[in-house]
Coordinates of C-alpha atoms and ligand atoms in Angstrom, one line a residue:
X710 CA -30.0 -0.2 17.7
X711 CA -27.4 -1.8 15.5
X712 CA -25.8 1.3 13.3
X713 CA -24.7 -2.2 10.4
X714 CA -27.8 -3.0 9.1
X715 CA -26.4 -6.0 8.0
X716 CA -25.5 -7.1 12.0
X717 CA -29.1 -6.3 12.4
X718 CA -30.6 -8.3 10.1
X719 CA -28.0 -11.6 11.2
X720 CA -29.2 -10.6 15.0
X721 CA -32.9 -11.2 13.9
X722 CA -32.3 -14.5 11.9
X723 CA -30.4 -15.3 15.4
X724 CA -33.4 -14.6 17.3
X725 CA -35.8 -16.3 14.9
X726 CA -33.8 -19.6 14.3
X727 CA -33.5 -20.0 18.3
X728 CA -36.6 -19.3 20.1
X729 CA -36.8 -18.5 24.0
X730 CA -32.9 -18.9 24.3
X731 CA -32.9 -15.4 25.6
X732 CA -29.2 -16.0 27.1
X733 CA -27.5 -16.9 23.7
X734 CA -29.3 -14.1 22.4
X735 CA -28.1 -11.8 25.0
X736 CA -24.4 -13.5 24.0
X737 CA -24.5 -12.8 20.4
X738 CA -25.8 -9.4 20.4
X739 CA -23.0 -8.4 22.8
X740 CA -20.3 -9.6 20.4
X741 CA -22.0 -8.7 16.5
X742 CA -22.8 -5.3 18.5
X743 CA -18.8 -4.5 18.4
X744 CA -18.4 -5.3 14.8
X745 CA -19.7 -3.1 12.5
X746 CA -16.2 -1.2 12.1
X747 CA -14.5 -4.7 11.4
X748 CA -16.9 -5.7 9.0
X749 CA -16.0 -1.9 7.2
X750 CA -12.2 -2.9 7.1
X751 CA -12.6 -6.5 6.0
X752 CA -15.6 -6.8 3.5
X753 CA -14.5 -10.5 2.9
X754 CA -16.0 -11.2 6.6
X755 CA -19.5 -10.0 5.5
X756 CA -18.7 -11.2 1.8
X757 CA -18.0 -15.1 3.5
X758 CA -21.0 -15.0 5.8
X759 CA -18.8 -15.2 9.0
X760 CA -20.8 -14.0 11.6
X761 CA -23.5 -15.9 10.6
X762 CA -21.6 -19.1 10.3
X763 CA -20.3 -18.5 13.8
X764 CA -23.5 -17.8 15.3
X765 CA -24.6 -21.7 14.2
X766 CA -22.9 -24.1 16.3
X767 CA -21.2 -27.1 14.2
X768 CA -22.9 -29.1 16.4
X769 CA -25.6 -29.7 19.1
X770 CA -26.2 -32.6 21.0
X771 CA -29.2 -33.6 23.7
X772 CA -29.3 -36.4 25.3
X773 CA -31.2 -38.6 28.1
X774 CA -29.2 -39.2 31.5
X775 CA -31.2 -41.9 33.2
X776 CA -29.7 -42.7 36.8
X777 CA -31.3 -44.0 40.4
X778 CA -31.5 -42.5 43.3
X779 CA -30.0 -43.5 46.7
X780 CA -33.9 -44.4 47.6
X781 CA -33.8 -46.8 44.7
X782 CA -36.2 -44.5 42.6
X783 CA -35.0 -43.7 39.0
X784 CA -34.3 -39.9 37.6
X785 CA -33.8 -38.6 34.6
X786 CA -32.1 -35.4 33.8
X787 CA -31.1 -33.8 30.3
X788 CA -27.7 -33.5 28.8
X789 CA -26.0 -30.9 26.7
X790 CA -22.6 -30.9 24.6
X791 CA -22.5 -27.9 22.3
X792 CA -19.5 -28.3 19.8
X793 CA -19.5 -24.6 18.5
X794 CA -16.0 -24.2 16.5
X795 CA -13.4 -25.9 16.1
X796 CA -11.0 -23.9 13.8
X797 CA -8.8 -22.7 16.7
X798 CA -8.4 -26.6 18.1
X799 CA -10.7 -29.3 19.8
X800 CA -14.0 -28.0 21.4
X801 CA -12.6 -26.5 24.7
X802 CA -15.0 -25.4 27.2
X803 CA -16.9 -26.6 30.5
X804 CA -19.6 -28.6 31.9
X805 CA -22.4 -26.7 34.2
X806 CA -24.0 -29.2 36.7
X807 CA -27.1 -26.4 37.7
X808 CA -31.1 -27.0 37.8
X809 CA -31.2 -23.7 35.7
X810 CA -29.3 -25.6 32.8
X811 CA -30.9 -25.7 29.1
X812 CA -29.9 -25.2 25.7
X813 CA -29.7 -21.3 25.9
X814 CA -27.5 -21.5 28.7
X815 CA -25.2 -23.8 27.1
X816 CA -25.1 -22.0 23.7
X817 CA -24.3 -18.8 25.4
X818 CA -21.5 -20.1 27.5
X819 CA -20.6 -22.2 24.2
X820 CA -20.8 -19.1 22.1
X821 CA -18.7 -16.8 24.8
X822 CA -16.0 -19.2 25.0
X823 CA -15.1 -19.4 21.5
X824 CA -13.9 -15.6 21.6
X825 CA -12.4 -16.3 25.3
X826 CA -10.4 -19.1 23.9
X827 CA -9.7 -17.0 20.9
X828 CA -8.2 -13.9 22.9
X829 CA -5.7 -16.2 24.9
X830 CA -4.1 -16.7 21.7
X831 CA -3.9 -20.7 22.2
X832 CA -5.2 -23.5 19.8
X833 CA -8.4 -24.5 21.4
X834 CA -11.8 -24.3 19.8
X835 CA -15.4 -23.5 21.5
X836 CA -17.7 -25.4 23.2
X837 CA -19.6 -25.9 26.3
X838 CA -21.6 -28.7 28.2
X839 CA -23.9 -29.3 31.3
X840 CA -27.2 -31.3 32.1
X841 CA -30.1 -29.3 34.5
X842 CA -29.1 -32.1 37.3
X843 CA -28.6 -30.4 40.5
X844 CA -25.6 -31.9 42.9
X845 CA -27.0 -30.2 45.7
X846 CA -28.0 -32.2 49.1
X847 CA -27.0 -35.4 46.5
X848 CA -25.3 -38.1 48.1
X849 CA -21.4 -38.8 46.8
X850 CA -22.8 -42.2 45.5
X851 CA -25.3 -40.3 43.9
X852 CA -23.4 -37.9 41.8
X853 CA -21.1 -41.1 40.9
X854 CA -24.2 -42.6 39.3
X855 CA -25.1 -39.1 38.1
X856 CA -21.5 -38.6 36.0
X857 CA -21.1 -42.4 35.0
X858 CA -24.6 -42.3 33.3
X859 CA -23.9 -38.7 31.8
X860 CA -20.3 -40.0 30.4
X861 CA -22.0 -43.2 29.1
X862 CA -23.5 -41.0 26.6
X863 CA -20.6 -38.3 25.9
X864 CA -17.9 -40.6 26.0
X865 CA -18.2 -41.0 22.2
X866 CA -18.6 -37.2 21.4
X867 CA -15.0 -36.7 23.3
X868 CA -11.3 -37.0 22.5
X869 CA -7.9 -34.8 23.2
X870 CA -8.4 -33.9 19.6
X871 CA -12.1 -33.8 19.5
X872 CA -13.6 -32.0 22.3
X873 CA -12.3 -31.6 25.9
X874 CA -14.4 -31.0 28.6
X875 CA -13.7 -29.2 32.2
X876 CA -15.3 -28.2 35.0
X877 CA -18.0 -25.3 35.4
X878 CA -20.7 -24.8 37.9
X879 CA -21.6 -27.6 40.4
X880 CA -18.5 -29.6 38.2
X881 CA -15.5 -29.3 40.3
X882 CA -12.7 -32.2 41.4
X883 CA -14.9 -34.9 42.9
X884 CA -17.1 -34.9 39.8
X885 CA -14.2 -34.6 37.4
X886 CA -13.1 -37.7 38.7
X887 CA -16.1 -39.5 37.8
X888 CA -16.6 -38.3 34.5
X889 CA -13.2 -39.3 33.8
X890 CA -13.0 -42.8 35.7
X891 CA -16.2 -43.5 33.3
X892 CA -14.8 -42.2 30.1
X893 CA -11.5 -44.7 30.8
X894 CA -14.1 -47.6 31.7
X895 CA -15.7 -47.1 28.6
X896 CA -13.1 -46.2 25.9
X897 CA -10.4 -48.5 27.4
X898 CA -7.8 -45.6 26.9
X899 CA -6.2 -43.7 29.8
X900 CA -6.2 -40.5 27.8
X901 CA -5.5 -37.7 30.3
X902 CA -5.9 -35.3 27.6
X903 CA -9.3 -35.8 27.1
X904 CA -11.1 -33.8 30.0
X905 CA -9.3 -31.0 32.5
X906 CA -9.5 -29.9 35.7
X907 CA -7.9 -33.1 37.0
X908 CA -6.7 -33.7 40.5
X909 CA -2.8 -32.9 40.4
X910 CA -2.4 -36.8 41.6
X911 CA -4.0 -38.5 38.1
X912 CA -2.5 -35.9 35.1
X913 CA -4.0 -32.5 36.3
X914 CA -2.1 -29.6 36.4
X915 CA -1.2 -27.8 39.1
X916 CA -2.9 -24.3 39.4
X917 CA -6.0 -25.1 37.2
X918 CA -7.8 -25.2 40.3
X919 CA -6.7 -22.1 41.2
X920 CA -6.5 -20.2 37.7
X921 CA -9.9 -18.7 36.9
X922 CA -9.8 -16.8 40.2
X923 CA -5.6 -15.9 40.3
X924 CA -6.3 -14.8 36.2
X925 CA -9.4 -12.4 37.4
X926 CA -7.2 -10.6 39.7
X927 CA -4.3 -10.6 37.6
X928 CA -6.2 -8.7 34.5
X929 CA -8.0 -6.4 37.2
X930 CA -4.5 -5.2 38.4
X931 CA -3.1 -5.1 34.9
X932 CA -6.2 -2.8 33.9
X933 CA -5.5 -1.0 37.2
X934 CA -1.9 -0.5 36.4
X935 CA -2.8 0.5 32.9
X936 CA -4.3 3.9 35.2
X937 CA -1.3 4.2 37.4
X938 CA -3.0 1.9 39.9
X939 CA -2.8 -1.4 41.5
X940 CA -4.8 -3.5 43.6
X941 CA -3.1 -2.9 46.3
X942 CA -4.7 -1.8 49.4
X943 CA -8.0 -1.4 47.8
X944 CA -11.5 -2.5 49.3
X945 CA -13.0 -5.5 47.2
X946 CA -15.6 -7.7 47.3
X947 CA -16.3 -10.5 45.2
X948 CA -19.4 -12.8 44.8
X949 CA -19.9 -16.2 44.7
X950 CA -18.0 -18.5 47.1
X951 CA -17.2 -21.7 45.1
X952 CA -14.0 -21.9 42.7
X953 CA -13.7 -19.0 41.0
X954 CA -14.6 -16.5 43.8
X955 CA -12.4 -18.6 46.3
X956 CA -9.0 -18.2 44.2
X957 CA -10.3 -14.5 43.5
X958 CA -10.2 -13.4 47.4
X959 CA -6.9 -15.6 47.8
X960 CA -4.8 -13.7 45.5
X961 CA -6.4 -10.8 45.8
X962 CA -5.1 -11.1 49.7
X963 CA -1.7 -12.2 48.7
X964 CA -1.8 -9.1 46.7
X965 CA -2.5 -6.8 49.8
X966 CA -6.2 -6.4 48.5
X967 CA -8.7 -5.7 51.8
X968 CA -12.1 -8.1 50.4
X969 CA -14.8 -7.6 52.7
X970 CA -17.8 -10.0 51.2
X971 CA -18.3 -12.4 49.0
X972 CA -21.6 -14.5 48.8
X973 CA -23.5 -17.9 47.4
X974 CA -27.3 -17.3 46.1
X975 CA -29.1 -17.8 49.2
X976 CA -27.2 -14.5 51.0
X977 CA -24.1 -12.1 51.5
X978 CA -21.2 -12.6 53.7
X979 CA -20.4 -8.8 55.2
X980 CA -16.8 -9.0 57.3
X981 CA -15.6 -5.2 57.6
X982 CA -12.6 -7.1 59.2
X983 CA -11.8 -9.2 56.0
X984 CA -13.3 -12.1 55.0
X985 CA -11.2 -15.3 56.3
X986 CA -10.3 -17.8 53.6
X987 CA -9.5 -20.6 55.7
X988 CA -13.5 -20.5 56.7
X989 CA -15.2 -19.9 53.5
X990 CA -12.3 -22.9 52.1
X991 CA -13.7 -24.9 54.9
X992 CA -17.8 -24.8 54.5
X993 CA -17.2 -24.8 50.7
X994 CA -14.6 -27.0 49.3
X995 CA -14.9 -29.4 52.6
X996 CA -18.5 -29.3 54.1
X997 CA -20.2 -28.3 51.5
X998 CA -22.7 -26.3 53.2
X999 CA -23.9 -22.7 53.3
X1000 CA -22.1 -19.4 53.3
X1001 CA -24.1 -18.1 56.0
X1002 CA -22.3 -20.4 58.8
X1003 CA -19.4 -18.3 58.4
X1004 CA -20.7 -16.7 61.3
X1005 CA -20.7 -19.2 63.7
X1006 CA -17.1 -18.7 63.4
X1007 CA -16.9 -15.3 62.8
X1008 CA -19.2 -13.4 65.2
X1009 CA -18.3 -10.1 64.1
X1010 CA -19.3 -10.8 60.6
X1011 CA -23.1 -10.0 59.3
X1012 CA -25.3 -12.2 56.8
X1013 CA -27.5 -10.8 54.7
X1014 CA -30.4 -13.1 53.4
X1015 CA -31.3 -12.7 50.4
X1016 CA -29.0 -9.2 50.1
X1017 CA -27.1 -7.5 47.1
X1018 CA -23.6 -8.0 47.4
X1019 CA -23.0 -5.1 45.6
X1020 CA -24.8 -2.5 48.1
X1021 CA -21.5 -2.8 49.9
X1022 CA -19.0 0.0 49.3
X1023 CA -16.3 -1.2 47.4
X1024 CA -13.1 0.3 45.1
X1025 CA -13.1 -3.2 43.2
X1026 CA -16.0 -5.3 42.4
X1027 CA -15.5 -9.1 41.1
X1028 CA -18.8 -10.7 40.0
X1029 CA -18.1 -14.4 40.3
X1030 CA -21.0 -16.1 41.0
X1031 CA -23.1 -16.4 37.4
X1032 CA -24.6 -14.9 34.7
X1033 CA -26.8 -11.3 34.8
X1034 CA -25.9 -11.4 38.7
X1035 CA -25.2 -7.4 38.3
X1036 CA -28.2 -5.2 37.0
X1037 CA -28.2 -1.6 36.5
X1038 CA -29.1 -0.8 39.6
X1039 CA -26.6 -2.8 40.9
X1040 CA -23.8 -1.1 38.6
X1041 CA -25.1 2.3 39.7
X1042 CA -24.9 1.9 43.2
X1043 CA -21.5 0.5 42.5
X1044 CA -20.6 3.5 40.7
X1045 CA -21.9 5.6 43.1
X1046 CA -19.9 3.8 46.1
X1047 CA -17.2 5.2 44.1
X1048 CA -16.3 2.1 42.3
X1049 CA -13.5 2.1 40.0
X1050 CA -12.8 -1.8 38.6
X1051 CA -15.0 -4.1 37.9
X1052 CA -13.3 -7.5 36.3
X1053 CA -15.6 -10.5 35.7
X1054 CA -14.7 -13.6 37.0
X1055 CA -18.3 -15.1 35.6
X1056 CA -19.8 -15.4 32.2
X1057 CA -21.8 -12.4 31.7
X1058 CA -22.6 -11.4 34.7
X1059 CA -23.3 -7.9 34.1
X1060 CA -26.6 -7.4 32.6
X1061 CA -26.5 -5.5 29.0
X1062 CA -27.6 -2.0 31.1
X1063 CA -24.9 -3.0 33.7
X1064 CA -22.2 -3.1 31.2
X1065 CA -23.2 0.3 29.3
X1066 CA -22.7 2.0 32.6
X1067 CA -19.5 0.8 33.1
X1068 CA -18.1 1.5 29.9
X1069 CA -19.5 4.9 29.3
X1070 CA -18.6 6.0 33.3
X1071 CA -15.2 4.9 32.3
X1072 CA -14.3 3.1 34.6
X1073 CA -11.9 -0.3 34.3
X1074 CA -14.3 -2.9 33.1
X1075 CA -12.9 -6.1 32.6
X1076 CA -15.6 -8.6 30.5
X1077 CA -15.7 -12.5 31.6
X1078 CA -14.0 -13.1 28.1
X1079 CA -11.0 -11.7 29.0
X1080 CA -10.7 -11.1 33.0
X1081 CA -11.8 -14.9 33.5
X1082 CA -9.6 -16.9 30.6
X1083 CA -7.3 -17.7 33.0
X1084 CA -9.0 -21.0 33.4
X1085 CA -9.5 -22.0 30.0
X1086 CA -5.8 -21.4 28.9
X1087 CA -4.0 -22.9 32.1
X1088 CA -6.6 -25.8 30.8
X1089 CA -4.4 -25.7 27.7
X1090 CA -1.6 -26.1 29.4
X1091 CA -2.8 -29.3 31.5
X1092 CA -3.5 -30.4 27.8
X1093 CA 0.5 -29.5 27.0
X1094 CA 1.3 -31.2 30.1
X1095 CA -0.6 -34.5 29.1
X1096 CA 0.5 -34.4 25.8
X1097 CA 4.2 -34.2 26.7
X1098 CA 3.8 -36.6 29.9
X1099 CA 4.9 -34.0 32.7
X1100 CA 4.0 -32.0 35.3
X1101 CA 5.2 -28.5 35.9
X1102 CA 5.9 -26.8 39.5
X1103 CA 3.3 -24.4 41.3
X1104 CA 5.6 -21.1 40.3
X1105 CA 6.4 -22.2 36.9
X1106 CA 2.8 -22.7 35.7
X1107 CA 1.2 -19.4 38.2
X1108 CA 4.2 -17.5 36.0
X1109 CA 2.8 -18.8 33.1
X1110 CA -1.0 -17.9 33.8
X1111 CA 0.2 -14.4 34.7
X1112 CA 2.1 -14.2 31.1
X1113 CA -0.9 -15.4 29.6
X1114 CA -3.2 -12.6 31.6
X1115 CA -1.0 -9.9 30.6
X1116 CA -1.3 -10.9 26.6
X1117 CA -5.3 -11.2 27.0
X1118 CA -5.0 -7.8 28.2
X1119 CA -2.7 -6.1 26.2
X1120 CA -4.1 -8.0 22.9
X1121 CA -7.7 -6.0 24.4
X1122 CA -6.2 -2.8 24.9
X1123 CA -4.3 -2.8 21.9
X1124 CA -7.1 -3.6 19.9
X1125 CA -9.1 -1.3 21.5
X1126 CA -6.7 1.2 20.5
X1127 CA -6.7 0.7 17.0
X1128 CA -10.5 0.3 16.6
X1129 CA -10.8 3.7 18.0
X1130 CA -12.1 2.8 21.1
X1131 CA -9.2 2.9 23.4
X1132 CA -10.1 1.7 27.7
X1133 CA -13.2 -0.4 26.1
X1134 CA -12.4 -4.0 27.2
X1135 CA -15.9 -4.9 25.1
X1136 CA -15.1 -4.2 21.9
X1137 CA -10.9 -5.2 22.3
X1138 CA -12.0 -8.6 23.3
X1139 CA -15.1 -9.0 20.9
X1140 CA -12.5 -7.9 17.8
X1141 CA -9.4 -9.6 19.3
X1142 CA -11.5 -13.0 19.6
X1143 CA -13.7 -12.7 16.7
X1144 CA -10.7 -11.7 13.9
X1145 CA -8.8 -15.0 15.0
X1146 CA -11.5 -17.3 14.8
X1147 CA -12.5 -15.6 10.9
X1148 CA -9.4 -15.2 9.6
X1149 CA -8.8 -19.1 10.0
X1150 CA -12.4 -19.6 8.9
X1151 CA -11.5 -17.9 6.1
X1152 CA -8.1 -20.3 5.4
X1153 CA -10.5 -23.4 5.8
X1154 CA -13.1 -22.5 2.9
X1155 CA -16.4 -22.9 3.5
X1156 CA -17.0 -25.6 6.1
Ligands
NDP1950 P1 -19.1 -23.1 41.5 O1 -20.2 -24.0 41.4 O2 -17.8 -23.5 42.1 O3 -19.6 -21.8 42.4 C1 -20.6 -21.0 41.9 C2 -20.9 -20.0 43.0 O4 -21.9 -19.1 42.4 C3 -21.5 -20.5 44.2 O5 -21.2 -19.8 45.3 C4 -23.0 -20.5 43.9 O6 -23.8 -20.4 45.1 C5 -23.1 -19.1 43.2 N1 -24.2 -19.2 42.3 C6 -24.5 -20.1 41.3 N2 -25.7 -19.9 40.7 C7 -26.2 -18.8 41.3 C8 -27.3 -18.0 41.1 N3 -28.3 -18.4 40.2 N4 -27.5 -16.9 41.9 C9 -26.6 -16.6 42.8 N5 -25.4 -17.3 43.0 C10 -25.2 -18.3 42.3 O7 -18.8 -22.5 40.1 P2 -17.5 -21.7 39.5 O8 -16.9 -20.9 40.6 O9 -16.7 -22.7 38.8 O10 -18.2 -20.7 38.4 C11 -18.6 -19.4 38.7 C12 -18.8 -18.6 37.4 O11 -17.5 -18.5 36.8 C13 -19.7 -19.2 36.4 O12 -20.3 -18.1 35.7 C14 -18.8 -19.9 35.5 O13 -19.3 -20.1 34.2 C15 -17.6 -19.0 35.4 N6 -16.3 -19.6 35.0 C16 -15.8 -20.6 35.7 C17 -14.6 -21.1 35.3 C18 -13.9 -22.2 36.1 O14 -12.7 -22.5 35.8 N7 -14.5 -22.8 37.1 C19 -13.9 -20.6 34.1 C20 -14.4 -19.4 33.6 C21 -15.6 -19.0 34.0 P3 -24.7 -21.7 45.5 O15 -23.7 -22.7 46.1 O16 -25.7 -21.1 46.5 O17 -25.3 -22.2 44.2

């Protein structure tokens, strides 16, 4: 129940005006939930018809990717660019490369990322991409005709001051490259600036690969030290096993953190002994195949088909696989196991029950919009670096993705603080995020 009747009135016209796109539905209510007190302190907000303008992306496109098959036969998938705002900067978000893939999907992972972008502060808009083609069991020759036909489209919807592109699920270097190799081919302009996520040897930025995962752990142990605490020495596991959950366990290692599973969506990877990097680096980012090999080299270790990660004791939980990955009963058991930080390295990945048990147990919940902006802002600074023609070192940028973490989590708690609502991550993040973007809203008129 919404206790504005106003925010419950703009979260029906949500609902009504898009149909069946239960995600962004899920995404909205999340945010406008939080508002009601802001809405009390700034009337203009309500007065200007902010939310509602927000909640309408500027604009939507779907489009036809026609491509052929290594057997000669032809396919045709859907594509999605959702520009949502721009009054922060250029559209900034990823592209998702997953069968699952549809307009809710997008518009949820568009709508979330305005307020992520928002809360690190930098000048980057919203926006988010994807098409339901699956790169799965594809051959590389395949996915080349898959991104070139995809680009062929979006080329003309792109720019370093338009909208900027990155990498999401099932988009990670190799298919980077192809998008970008097309966008060149067909716009005649090397503009690095125009897509991120680069490889280091063609204008990307060192630590972008690493920066979702490194800026999870580093707002968990802020949160943590926030309590006295660190993550030091304390039993983790994190799920997924692609780019975000790899970078997760590797600085949670480097930061003497014990993980013990991690996962991919066929099973769970149980090592009581610590889960070796070097393997789950190995089958992932080299072989591409499934987590359960890991124990062909690791006979100690147990797979669990079809198990839930998060039946596994654990002091600190990092969901980092996708979204509503963590249920309630998930977040009980958790809880129960004597859980005590949980920090999102996904996009909602806590169902709406999860997340009310977190909060209300009291526990250090971190929210995707601030524990995983790590990648989105060092994505800003590959745009800094290609705007400027340089490339920074490893320590300087990792120094300036842990500055960046710190901000996004002291701009939470402090706003948190002030809205009465001090340890609650939600609400600091939702206000943080959602007063930038309306304030400059406001400054533009209406547009
Ligand atoms: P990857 O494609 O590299 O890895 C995704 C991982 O999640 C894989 O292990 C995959 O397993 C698993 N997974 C995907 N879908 C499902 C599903 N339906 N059920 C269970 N497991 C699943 O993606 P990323 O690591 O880049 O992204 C992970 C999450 O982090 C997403 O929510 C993404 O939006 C978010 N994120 C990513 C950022 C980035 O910089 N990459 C930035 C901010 C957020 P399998 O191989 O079996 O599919």
């Amino acid at each position: 129940m919404h206790a504005d009747p106003r925010i419950a009135k703009i979260y029906e016209q949500v609902v009504r005006r898009n149909a069946g796109e239960i995600e962004f539905h899920q995404a909205v209510k999340e945010v406008i939930d939080c508002l009601g007190p802001v809405l009390k302190k700034h009337p203009q907000y309500a007065d200007q018809k902010v939310i509602e303008r927000i909640c309408e992306p500027e604009r939507q496109i779907i489009f036809r990717v026609p491509w052929v098959d290594d057997r000669g036969e032809v396919q045709i998938n859907r594509g999605f660019r959702v520009q949502f705002s721009s009054v922060l900067g250029p559209y900034k978000g990823g592209l998702r490369f997953h069968p699952s893939v549809y307009l809710g999907i997008i518009k949820f992972l568009g709508f979330e990322q305005i307020f992520k972008n928002a809360v690190t502060g930098m000048p980057i808009g919203g926006g988010k991409g994807g098409s339901d083609f699956d790169p799965k069991g594809r051959s590389d020759a395949e996915v080349m005709r898959f991104c070139q036909s995809f680009m062929t489209e979006m080329h003309r919807h792109l720019g370093e001051y338009t909208d900027v592109p990155a990498g999401d699920i099932g988009v990670g270097a190799r298919e980077i490259g192809f998008l970008f190799g097309q966008y060149k081919r067909m716009t005649n302009r090397y503009e690095s600036g125009v897509i991120t996520g680069k490889s280091p040897q063609w204008g990307g930025a060192l630590v972008r690969r690493e920066a979702t995962g490194y800026g999870c752990v580093f707002f968990v142990d802020e949160m943590l030290k926030a309590r006295g605490k660190s993550v030091e020495g304390m039993k983790c596991v994190v799920s997924g096993s692609g780019n975000v959950a790899i970078y997760a366990i590797e600085k949670l290692e480097q930061l003497g953190a014990h993980v013990v599973a991690c996962s991919d969506s066929n099973g769970v990877i149980h090592d009581p002994q610590g889960i070796r990097l070097d393997t789950v680096k190995r089958l992932k980012e080299v072989e591409r195949r499934r987590i359960r090999d890991y124990t062909e080299a690791h006979r100690e270790a147990r797979y669990i088909e079809g198990g839930c990660i998060w039946d596994i004791p654990c002091q600190v939980a990092l969901p980092c696989a996708t979204e509503n990955e963590l249920d309630e009963r998930a977040a009980r058991t958790l809880l129960a196991n004597g859980c005590i930080a949980v920090g999102e390295g996904a996009n909602m990945p806590s169902t709406p029950g999860a997340v009310k048990l977190f909060v209300d147990s009291g526990i250090a919940y971190g929210p995707g919009k601030a524990a995983n902006g790590g990648g989105v802002s060092t994505s800003a600074l590959e745009m800094q670096q290609n705007a400027s023609r340089d490339a920074w070192t490893f320590e300087f940028s990792e120094q300036r993705l842990h500055e960046i973490m710190r901000n996004i989590h002291r701009n939470c708690y402090e706003t948190a603080e002030a809205y009465g609502s001090p340890g609650n991550y939600v609400i600091g993040a939702n206000i943080a995020g959602f007063k930038r973007v309306a304030e400059a809203m406001l400054a533009f008129g209406v547009i």
